[in-house]
PDB file of C-alpha atoms in Angstrom:
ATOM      1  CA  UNK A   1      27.703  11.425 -27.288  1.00  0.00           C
ATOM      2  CA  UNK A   2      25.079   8.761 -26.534  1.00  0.00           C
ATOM      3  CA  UNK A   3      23.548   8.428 -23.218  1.00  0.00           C
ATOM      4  CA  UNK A   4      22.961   4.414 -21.983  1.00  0.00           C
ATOM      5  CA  UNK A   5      19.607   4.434 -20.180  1.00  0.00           C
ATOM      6  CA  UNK A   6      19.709   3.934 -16.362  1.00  0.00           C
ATOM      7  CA  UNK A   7      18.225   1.578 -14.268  1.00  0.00           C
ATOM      8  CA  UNK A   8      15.610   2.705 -12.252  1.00  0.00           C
ATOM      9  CA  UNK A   9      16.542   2.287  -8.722  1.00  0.00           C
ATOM     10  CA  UNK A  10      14.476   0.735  -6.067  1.00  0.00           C
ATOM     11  CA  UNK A  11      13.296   2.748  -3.278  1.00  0.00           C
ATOM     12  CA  UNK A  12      15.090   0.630  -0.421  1.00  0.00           C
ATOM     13  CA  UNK A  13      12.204   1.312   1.818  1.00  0.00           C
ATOM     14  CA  UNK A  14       9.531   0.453  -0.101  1.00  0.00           C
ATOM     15  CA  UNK A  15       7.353  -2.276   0.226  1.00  0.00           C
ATOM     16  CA  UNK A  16       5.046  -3.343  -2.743  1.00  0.00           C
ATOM     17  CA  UNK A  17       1.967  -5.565  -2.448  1.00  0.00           C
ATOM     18  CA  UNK A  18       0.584  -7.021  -5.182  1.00  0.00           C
ATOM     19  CA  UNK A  19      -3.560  -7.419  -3.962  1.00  0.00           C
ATOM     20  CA  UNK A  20      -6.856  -7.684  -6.510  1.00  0.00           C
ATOM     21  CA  UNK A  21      -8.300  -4.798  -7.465  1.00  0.00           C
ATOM     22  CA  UNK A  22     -12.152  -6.525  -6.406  1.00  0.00           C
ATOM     23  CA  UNK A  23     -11.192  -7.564  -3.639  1.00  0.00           C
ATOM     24  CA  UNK A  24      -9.933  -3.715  -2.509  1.00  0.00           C
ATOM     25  CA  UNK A  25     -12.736  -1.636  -4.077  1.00  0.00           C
ATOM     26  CA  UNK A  26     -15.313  -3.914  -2.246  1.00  0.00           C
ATOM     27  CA  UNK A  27     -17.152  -2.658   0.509  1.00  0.00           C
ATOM     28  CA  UNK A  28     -15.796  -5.643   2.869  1.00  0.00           C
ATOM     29  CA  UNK A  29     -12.071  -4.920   2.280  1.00  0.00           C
ATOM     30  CA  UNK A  30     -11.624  -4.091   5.755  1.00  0.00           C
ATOM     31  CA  UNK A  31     -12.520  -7.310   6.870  1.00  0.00           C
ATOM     32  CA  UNK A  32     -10.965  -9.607   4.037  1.00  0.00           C
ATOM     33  CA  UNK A  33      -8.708 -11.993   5.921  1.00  0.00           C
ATOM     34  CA  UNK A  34      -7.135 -12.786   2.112  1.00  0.00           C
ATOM     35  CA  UNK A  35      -6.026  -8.940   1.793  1.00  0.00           C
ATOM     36  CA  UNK A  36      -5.091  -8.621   5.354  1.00  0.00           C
ATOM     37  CA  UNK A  37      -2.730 -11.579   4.777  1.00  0.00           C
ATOM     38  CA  UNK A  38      -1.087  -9.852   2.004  1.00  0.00           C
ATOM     39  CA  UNK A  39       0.162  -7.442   4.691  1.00  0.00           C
ATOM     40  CA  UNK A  40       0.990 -10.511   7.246  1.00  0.00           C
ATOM     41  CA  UNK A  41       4.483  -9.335   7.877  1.00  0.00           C
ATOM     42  CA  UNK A  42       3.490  -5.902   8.656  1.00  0.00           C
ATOM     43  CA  UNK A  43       2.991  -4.807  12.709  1.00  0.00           C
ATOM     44  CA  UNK A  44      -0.357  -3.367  13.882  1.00  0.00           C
ATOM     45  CA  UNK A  45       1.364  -0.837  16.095  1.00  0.00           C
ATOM     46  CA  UNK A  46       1.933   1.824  16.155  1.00  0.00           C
ATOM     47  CA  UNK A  47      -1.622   2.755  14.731  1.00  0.00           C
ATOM     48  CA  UNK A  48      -2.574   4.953  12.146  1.00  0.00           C
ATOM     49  CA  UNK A  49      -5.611   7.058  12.742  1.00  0.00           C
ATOM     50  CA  UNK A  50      -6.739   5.042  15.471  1.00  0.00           C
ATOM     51  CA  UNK A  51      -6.758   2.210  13.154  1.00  0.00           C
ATOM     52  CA  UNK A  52      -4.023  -0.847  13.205  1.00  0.00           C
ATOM     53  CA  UNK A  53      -1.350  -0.208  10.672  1.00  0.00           C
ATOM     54  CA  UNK A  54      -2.769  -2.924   8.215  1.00  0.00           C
ATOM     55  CA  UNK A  55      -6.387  -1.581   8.401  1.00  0.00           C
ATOM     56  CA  UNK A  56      -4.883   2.016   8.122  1.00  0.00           C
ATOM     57  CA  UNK A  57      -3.118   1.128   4.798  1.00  0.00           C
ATOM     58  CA  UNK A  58      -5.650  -0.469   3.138  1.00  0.00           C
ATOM     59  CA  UNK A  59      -8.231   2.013   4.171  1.00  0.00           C
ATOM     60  CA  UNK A  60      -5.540   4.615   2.048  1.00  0.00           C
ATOM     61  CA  UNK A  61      -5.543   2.343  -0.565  1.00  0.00           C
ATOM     62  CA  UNK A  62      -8.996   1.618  -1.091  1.00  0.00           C
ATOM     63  CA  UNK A  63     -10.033   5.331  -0.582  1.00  0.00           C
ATOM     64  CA  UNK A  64      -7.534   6.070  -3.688  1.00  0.00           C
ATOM     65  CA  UNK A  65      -8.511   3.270  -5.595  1.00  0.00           C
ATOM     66  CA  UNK A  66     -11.770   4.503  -5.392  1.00  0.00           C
ATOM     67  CA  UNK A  67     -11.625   8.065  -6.252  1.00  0.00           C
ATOM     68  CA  UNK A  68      -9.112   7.393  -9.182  1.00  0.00           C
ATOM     69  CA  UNK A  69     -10.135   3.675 -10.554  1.00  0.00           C
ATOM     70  CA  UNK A  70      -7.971   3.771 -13.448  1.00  0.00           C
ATOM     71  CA  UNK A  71      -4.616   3.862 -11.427  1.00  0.00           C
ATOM     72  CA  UNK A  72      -2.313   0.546 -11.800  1.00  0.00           C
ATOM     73  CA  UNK A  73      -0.935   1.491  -8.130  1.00  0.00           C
ATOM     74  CA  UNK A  74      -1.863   3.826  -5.411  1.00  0.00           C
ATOM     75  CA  UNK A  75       0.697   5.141  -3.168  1.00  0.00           C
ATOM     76  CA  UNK A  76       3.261   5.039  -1.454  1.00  0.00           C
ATOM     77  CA  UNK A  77       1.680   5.240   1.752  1.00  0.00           C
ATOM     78  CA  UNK A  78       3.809   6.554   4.246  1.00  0.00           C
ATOM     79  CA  UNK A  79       2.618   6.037   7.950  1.00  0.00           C
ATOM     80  CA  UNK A  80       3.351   8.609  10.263  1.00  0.00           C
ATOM     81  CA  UNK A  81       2.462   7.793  13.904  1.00  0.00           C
ATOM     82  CA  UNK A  82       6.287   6.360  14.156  1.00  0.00           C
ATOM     83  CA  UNK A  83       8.572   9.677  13.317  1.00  0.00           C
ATOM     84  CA  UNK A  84      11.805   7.517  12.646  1.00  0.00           C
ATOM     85  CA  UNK A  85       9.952   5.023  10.012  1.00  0.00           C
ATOM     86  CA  UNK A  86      11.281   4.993   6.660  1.00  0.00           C
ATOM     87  CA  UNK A  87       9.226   2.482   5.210  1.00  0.00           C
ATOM     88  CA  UNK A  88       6.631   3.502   2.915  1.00  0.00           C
ATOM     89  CA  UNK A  89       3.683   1.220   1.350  1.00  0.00           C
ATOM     90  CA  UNK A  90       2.964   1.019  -2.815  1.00  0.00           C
ATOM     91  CA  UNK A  91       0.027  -1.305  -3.753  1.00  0.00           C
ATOM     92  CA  UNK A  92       0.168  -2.858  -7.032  1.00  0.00           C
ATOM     93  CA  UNK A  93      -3.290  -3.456  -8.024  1.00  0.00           C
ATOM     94  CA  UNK A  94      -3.721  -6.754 -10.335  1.00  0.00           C
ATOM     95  CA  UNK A  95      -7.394  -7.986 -12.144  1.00  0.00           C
TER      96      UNK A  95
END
């Protein structure tokens, strides 16, 4: 009996963003239009933390990226201020 490998399937509410590991780890992230872009298509509301939603994520992801500098991706972030969200947030860091 032989066993075909499967294909990982795709979380259908994920959202991956590809952003430079620099760029995140810096102390200006918060303010870097270029990463803030990255998230363009994402809505400020409903906040996070009393932070907007884009600021909120990348605060997550720089505070992981930080503690654990080795990881490849940090997340999924999963925002909670909106109960019937299903989206969740994976950031793929690149050099």
């Amino acid at each position: 009996m032989s066993f075909a490998p499967t294909k990982e399937k795709k979380h259908p509410h994920l959202v991956e963003v590809e952003i430079p590991r620099g760029r995140l780890i810096a102390d200006a992230y918060a303010s870097d239009d270029y990463l803030l872009n990255q998230l363009a298509g994402v809505n400020d509301t409903p906040e996070e933390e009393e932070l907007p939603l884009r600021k909120w994520l990348l605060k997550q992801a720089h505070d992981t990226a930080i503690k654990q500098p080795k990881l490849e991706k940090v997340g999924p972030f999963k925002p909670k201020a909106d109960k019937s969200s299903k989206m969740e947030f994976l950031f793929i860091l690149t050099e």
